[in-house]
PDB file of C-alpha atoms in Angstrom:
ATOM      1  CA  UNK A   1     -27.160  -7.924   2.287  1.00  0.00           C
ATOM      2  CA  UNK A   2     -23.874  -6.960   4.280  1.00  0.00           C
ATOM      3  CA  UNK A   3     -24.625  -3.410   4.900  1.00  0.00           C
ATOM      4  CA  UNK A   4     -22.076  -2.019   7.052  1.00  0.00           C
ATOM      5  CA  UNK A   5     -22.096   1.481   9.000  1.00  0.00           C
ATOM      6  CA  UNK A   6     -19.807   4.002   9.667  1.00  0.00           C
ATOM      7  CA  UNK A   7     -18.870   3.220  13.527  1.00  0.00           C
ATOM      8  CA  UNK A   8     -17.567  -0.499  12.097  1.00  0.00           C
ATOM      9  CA  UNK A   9     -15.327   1.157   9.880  1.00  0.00           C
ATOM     10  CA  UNK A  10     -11.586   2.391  11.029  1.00  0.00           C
ATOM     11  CA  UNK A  11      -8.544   3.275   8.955  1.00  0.00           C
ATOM     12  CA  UNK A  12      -7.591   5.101   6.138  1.00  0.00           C
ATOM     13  CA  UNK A  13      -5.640   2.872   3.198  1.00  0.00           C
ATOM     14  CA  UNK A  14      -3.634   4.357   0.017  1.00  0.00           C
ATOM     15  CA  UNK A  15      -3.627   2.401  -2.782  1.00  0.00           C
ATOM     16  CA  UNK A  16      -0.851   3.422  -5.510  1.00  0.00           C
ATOM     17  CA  UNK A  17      -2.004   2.440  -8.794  1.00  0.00           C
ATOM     18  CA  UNK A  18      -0.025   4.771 -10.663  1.00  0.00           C
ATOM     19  CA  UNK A  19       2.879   3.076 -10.253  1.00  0.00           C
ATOM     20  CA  UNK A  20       4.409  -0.702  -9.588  1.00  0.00           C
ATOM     21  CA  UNK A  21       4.789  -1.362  -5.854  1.00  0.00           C
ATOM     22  CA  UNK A  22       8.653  -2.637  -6.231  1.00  0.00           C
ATOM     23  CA  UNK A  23       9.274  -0.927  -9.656  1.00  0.00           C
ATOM     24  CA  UNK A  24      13.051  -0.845 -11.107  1.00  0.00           C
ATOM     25  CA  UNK A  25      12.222   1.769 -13.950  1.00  0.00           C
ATOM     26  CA  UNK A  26       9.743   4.769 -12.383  1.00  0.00           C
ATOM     27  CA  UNK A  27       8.746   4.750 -16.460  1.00  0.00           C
ATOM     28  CA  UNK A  28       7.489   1.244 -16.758  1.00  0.00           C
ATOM     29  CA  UNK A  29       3.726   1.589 -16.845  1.00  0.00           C
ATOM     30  CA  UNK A  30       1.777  -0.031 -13.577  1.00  0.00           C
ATOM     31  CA  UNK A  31      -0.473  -2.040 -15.558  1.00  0.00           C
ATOM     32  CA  UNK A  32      -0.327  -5.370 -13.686  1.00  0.00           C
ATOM     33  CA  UNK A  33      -3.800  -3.890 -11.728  1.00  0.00           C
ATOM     34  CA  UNK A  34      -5.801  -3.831 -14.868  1.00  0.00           C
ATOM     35  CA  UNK A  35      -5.256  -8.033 -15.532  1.00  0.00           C
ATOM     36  CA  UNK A  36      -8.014  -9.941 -14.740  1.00  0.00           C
ATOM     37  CA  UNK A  37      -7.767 -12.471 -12.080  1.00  0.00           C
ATOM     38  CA  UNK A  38     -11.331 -14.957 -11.738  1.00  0.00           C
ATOM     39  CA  UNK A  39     -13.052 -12.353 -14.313  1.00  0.00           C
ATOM     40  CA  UNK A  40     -12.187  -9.339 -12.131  1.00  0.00           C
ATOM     41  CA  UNK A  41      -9.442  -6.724 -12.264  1.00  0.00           C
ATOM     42  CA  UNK A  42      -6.778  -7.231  -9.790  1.00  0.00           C
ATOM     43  CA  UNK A  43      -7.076  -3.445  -8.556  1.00  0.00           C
ATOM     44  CA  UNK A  44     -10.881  -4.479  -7.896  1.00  0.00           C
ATOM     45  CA  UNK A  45      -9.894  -7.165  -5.901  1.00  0.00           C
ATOM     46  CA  UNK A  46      -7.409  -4.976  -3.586  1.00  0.00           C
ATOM     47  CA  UNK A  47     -10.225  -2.634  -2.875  1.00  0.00           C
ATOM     48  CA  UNK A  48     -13.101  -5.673  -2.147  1.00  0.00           C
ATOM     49  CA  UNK A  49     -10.321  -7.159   0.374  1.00  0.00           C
ATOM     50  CA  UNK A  50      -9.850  -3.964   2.461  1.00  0.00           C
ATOM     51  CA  UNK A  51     -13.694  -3.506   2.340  1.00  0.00           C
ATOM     52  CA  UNK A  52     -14.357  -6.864   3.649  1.00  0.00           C
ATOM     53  CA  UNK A  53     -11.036  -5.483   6.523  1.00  0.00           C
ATOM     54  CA  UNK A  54     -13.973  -2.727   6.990  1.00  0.00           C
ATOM     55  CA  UNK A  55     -11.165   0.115   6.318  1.00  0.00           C
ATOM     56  CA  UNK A  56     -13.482   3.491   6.347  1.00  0.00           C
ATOM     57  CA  UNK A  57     -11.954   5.275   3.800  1.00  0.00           C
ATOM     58  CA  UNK A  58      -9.465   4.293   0.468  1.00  0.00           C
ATOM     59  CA  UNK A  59      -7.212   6.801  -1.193  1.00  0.00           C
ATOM     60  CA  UNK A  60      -6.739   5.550  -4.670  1.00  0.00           C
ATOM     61  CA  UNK A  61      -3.562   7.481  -6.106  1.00  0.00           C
ATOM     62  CA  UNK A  62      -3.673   6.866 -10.014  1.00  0.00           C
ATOM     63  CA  UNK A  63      -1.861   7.618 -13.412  1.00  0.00           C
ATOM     64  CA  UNK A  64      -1.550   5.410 -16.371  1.00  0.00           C
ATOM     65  CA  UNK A  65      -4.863   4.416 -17.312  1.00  0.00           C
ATOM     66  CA  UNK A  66      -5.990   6.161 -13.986  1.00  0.00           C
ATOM     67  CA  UNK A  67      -9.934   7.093 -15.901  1.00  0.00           C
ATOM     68  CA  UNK A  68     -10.305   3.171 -16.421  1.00  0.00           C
ATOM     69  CA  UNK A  69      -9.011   2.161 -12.951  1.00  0.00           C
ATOM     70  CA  UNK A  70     -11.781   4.514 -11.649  1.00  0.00           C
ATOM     71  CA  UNK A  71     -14.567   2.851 -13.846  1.00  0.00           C
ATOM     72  CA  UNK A  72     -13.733  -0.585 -12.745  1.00  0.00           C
ATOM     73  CA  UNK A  73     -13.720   0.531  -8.871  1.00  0.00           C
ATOM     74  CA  UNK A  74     -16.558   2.847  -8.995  1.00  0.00           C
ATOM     75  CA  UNK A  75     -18.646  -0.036 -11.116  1.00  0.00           C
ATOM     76  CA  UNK A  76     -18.032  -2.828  -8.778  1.00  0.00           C
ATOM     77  CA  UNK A  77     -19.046  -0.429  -5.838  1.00  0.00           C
ATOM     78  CA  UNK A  78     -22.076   0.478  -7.342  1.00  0.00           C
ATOM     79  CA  UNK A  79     -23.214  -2.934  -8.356  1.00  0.00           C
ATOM     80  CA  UNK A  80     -22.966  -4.133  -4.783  1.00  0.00           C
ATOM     81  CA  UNK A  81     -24.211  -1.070  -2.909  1.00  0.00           C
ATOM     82  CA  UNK A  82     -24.880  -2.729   0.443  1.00  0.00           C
ATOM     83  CA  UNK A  83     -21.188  -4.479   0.638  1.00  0.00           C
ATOM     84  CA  UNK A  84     -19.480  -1.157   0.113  1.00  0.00           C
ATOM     85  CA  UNK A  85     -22.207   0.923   2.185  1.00  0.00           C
ATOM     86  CA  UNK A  86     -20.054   3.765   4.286  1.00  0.00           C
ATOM     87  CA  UNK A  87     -16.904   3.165   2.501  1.00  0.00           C
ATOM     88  CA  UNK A  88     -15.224   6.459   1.153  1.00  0.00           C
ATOM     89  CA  UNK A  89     -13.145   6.540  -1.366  1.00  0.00           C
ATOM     90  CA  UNK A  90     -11.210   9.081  -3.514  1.00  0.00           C
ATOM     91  CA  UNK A  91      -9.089   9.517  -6.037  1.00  0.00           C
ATOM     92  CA  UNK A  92      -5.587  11.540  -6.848  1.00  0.00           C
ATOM     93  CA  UNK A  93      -5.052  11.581 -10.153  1.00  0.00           C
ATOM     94  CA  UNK A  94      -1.191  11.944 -11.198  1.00  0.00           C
ATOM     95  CA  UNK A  95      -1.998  12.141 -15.007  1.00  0.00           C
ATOM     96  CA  UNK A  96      -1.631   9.389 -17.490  1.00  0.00           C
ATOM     97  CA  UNK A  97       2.126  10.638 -18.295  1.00  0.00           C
ATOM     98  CA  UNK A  98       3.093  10.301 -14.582  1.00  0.00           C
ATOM     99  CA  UNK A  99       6.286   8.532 -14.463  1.00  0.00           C
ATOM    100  CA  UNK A 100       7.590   9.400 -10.745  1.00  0.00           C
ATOM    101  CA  UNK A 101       7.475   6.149  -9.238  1.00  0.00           C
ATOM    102  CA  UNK A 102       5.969   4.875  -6.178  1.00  0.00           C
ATOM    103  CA  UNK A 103       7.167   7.503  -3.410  1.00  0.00           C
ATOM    104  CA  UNK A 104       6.086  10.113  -5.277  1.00  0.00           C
ATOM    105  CA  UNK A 105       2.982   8.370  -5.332  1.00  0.00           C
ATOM    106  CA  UNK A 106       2.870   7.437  -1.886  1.00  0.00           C
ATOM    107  CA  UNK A 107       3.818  11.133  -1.143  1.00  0.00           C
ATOM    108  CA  UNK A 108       1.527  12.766  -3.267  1.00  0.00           C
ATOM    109  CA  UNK A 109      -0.900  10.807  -0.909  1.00  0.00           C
ATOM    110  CA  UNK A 110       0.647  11.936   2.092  1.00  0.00           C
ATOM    111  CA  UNK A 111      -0.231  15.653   1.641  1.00  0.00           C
ATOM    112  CA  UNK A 112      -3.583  14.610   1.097  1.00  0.00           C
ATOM    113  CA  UNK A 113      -6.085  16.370   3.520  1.00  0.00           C
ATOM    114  CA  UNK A 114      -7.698  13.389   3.939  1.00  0.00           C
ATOM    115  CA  UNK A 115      -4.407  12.006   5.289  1.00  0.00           C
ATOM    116  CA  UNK A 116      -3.862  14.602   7.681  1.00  0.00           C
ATOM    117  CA  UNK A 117      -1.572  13.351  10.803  1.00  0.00           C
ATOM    118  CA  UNK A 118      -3.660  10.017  10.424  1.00  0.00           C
ATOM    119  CA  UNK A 119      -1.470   7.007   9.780  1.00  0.00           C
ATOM    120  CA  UNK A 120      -1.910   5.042   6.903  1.00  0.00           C
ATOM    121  CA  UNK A 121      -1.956   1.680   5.320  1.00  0.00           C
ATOM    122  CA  UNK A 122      -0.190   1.294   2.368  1.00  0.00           C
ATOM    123  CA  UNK A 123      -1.188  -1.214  -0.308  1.00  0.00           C
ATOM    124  CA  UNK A 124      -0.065  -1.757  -3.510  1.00  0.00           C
ATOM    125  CA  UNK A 125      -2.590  -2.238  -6.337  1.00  0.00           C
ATOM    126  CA  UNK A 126      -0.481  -5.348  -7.427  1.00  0.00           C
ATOM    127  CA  UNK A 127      -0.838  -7.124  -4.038  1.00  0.00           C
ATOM    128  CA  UNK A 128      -4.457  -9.000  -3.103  1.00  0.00           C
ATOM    129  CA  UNK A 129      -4.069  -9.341   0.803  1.00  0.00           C
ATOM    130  CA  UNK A 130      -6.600 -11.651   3.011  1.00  0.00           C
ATOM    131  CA  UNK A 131      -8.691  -9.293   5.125  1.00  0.00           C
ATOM    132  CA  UNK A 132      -7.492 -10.717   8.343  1.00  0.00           C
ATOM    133  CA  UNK A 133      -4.188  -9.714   7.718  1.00  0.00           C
ATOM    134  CA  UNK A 134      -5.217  -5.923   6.631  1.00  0.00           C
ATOM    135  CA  UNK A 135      -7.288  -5.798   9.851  1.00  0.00           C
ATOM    136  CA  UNK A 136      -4.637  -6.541  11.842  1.00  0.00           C
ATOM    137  CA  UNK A 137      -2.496  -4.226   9.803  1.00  0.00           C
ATOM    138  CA  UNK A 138      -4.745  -0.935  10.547  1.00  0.00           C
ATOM    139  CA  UNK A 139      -4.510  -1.734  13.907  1.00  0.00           C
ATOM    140  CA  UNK A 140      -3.289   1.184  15.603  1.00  0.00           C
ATOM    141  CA  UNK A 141       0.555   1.347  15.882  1.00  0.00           C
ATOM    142  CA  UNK A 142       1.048   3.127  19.625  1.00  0.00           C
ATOM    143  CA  UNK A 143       4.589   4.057  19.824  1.00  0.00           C
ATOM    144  CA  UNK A 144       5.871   2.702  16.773  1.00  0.00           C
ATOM    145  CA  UNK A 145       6.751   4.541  13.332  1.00  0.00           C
ATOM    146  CA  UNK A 146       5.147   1.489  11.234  1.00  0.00           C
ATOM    147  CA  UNK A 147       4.279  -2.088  10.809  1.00  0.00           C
ATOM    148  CA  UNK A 148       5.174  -4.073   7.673  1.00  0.00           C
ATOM    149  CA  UNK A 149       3.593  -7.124   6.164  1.00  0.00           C
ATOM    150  CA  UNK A 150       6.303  -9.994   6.240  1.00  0.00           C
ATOM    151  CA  UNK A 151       6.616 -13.129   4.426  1.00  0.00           C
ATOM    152  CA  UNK A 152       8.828 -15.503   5.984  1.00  0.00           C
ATOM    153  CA  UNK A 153       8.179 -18.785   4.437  1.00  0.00           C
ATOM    154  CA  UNK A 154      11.042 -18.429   2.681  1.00  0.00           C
ATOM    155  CA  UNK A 155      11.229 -21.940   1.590  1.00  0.00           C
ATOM    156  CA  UNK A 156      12.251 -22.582  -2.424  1.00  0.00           C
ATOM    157  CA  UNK A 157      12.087 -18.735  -2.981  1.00  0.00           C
ATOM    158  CA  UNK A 158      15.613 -18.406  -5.732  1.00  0.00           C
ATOM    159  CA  UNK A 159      16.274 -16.146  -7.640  1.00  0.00           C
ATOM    160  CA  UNK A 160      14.248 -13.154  -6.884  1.00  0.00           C
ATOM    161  CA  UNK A 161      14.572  -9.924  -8.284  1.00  0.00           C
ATOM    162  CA  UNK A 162      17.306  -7.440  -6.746  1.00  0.00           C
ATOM    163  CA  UNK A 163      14.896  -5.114  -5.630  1.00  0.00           C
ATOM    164  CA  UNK A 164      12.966  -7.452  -3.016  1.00  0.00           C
ATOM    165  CA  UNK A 165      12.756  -5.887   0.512  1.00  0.00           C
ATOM    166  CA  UNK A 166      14.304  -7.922   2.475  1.00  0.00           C
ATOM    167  CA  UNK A 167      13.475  -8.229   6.539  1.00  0.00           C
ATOM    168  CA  UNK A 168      15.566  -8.831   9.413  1.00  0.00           C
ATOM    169  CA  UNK A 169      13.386  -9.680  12.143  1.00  0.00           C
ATOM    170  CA  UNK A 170      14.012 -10.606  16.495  1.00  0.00           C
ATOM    171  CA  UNK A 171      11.519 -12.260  18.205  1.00  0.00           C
ATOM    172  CA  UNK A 172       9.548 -10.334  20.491  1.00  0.00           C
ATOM    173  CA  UNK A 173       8.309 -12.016  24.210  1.00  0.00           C
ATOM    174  CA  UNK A 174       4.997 -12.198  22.903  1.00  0.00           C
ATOM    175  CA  UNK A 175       3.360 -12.953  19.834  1.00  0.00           C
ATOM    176  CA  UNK A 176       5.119 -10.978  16.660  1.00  0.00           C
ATOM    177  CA  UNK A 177       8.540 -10.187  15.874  1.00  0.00           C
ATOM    178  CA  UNK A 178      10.271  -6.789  16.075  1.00  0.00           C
ATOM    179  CA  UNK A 179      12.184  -5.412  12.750  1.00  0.00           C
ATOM    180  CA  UNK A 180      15.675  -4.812  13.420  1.00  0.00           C
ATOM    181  CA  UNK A 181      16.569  -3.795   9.817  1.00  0.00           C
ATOM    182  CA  UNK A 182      14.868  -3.302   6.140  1.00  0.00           C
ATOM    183  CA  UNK A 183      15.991  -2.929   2.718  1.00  0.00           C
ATOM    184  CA  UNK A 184      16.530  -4.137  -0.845  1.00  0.00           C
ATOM    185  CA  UNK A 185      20.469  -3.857   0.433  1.00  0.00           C
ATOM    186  CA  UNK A 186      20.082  -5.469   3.985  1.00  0.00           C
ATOM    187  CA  UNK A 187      23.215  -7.185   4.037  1.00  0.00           C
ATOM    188  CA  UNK A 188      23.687 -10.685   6.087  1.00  0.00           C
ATOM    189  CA  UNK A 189      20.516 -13.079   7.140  1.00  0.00           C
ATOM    190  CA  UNK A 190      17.683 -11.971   6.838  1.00  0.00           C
ATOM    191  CA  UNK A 191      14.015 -13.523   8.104  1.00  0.00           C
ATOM    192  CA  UNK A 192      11.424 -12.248   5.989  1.00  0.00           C
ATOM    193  CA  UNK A 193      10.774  -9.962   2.629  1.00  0.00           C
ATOM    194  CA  UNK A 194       8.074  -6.945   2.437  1.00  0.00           C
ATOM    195  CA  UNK A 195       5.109  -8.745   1.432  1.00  0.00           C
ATOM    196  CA  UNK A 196       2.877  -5.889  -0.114  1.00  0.00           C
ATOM    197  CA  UNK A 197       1.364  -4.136   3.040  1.00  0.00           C
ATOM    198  CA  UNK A 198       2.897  -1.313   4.988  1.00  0.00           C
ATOM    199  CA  UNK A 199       1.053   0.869   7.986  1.00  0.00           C
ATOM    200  CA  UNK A 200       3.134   4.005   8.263  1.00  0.00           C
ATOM    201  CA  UNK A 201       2.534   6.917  11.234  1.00  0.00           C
ATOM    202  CA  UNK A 202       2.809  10.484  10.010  1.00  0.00           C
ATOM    203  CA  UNK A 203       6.663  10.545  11.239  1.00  0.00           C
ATOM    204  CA  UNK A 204       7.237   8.110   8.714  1.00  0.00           C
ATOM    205  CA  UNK A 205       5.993   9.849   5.527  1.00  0.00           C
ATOM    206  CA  UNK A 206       7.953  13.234   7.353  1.00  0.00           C
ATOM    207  CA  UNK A 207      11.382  11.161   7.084  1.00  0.00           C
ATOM    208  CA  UNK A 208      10.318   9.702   3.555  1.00  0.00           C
ATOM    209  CA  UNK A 209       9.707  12.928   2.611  1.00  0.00           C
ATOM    210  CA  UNK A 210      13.263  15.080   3.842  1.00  0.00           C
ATOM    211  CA  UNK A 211      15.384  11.593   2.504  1.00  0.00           C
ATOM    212  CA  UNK A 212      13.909  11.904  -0.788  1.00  0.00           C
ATOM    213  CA  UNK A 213      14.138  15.763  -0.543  1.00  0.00           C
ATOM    214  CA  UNK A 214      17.930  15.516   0.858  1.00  0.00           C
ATOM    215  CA  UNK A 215      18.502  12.469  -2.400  1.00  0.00           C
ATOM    216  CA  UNK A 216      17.349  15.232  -4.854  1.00  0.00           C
ATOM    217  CA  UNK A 217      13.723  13.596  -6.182  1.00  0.00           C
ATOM    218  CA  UNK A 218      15.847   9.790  -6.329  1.00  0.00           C
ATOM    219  CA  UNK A 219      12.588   7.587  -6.566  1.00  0.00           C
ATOM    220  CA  UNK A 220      14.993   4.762  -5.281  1.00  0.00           C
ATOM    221  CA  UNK A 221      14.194   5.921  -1.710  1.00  0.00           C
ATOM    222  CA  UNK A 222      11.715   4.413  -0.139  1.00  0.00           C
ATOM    223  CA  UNK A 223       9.689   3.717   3.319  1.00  0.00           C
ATOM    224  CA  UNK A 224      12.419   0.346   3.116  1.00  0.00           C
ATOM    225  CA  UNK A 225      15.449   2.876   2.855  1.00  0.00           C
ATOM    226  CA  UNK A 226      14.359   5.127   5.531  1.00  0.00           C
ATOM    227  CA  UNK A 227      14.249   1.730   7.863  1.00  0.00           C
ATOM    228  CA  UNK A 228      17.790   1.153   6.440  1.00  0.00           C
ATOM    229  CA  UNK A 229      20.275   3.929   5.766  1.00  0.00           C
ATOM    230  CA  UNK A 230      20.732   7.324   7.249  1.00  0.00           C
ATOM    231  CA  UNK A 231      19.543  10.377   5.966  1.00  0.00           C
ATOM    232  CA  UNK A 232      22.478  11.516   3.905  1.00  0.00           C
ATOM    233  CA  UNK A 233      22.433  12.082   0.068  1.00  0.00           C
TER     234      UNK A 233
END
């Protein structure tokens, strides 16, 4: 039995299942998390992965189908009590009408009292990320406004979708690289693209939140647009 406690857990994660992660129309309906992947529902496997990353509490943020998303997560927690043992987890319900896209999402989650001034990993409930990764993602971020998951084998990647984030990166004098721009309009070379995973400091959900304020509601700004344009409208 892998019963965990409560001083091995760290981190708060937000998981928007209420709306696609890199979505192109804020009314197409996010219901890539319901598929089954190996007899499970992807949006289960998203919350076993940062479980087994021993994040202490999740922030599910639903709409579409949100009262089945809940059944499948609060099932699977209660069939394996002892895996899940002093994980919290709670859930913002946007209605099953919600068509705001993912920063409204993510911003709905934001004001969250469970949020507070806390930062935050983001994770879609389309992306299944290896618990290594998401433990190193929760790590806290010091000085820095976020971290962002990065794919750069880029290798035979053609023809992907115009609203990829794309992620020009420097190399840092230690291990890691530094981000020296992001966005689904970086222009030039870029190193990387946004691979699902995004820890964000309270500062960044503040500038999220006066960009898509100062853009009247556009959903088309994002955590990737405040790393790549100024805050104008």
């Amino acid at each position: 039995m892998d019963r965990r406690t409560s001083l091995e857990r760290s981190g708060i994660a937000v998981v928007t299942a209420s709306a696609l992660s890199h979505s192109l129309d804020s009314h197409q309906k996010p219901e890539s998390s319901l598929l089954k992947l190996g007899g499970q529902s992807v949006i289960c496997h998203v919350v076993w992965q940062l479980n087994q990353a021993d994040l202490k509490k999740i922030i599910l943020v639903t709409g579409f189908s949100g009262g089945e998303v809940k059944q499948l997560v609060d099932r699977m927690m209660e069939e394996e009590p002892g895996i899940f043992h002093g994980l919290e987890i709670t859930y913002i319900d946007l209605g099953d009408d919600f068509t705001g896209g993912h920063t409204a999402s993510v911003l709905a989650a934001a004001a969250s009292p469970d949020v507070g001034d806390s930062q935050v990993l983001l994770v879609g409930a389309d992306h299944i990320i290896d618990a290594d990764l998401l433990r190193k993602m929760k790590a806290p971020l010091g000085e820095d406004v976020a971290s962002v998951l990065v794919e750069t084998d880029l290798g035979g990647m053609v023809g992907l979708p115009r609203n990829t984030v794309k992620v020009g990166l420097r190399p840092l004098d230690g291990d890691g690289n530094r981000i020296n721009g992001i966005g689904a309009n970086l222009g030039g070379a870029y190193g990387g693209i946004e691979a699902g995973a995004v820890c964000c400091s309270k500062a960044a959900f503040n500038e999220l939140a006066m960009m898509r304020k100062a853009w009247q509601g556009d959903d088309s700004v994002t955590l990737a647009t405040c790393g790549a344009a100024p805050l104008a409208p």
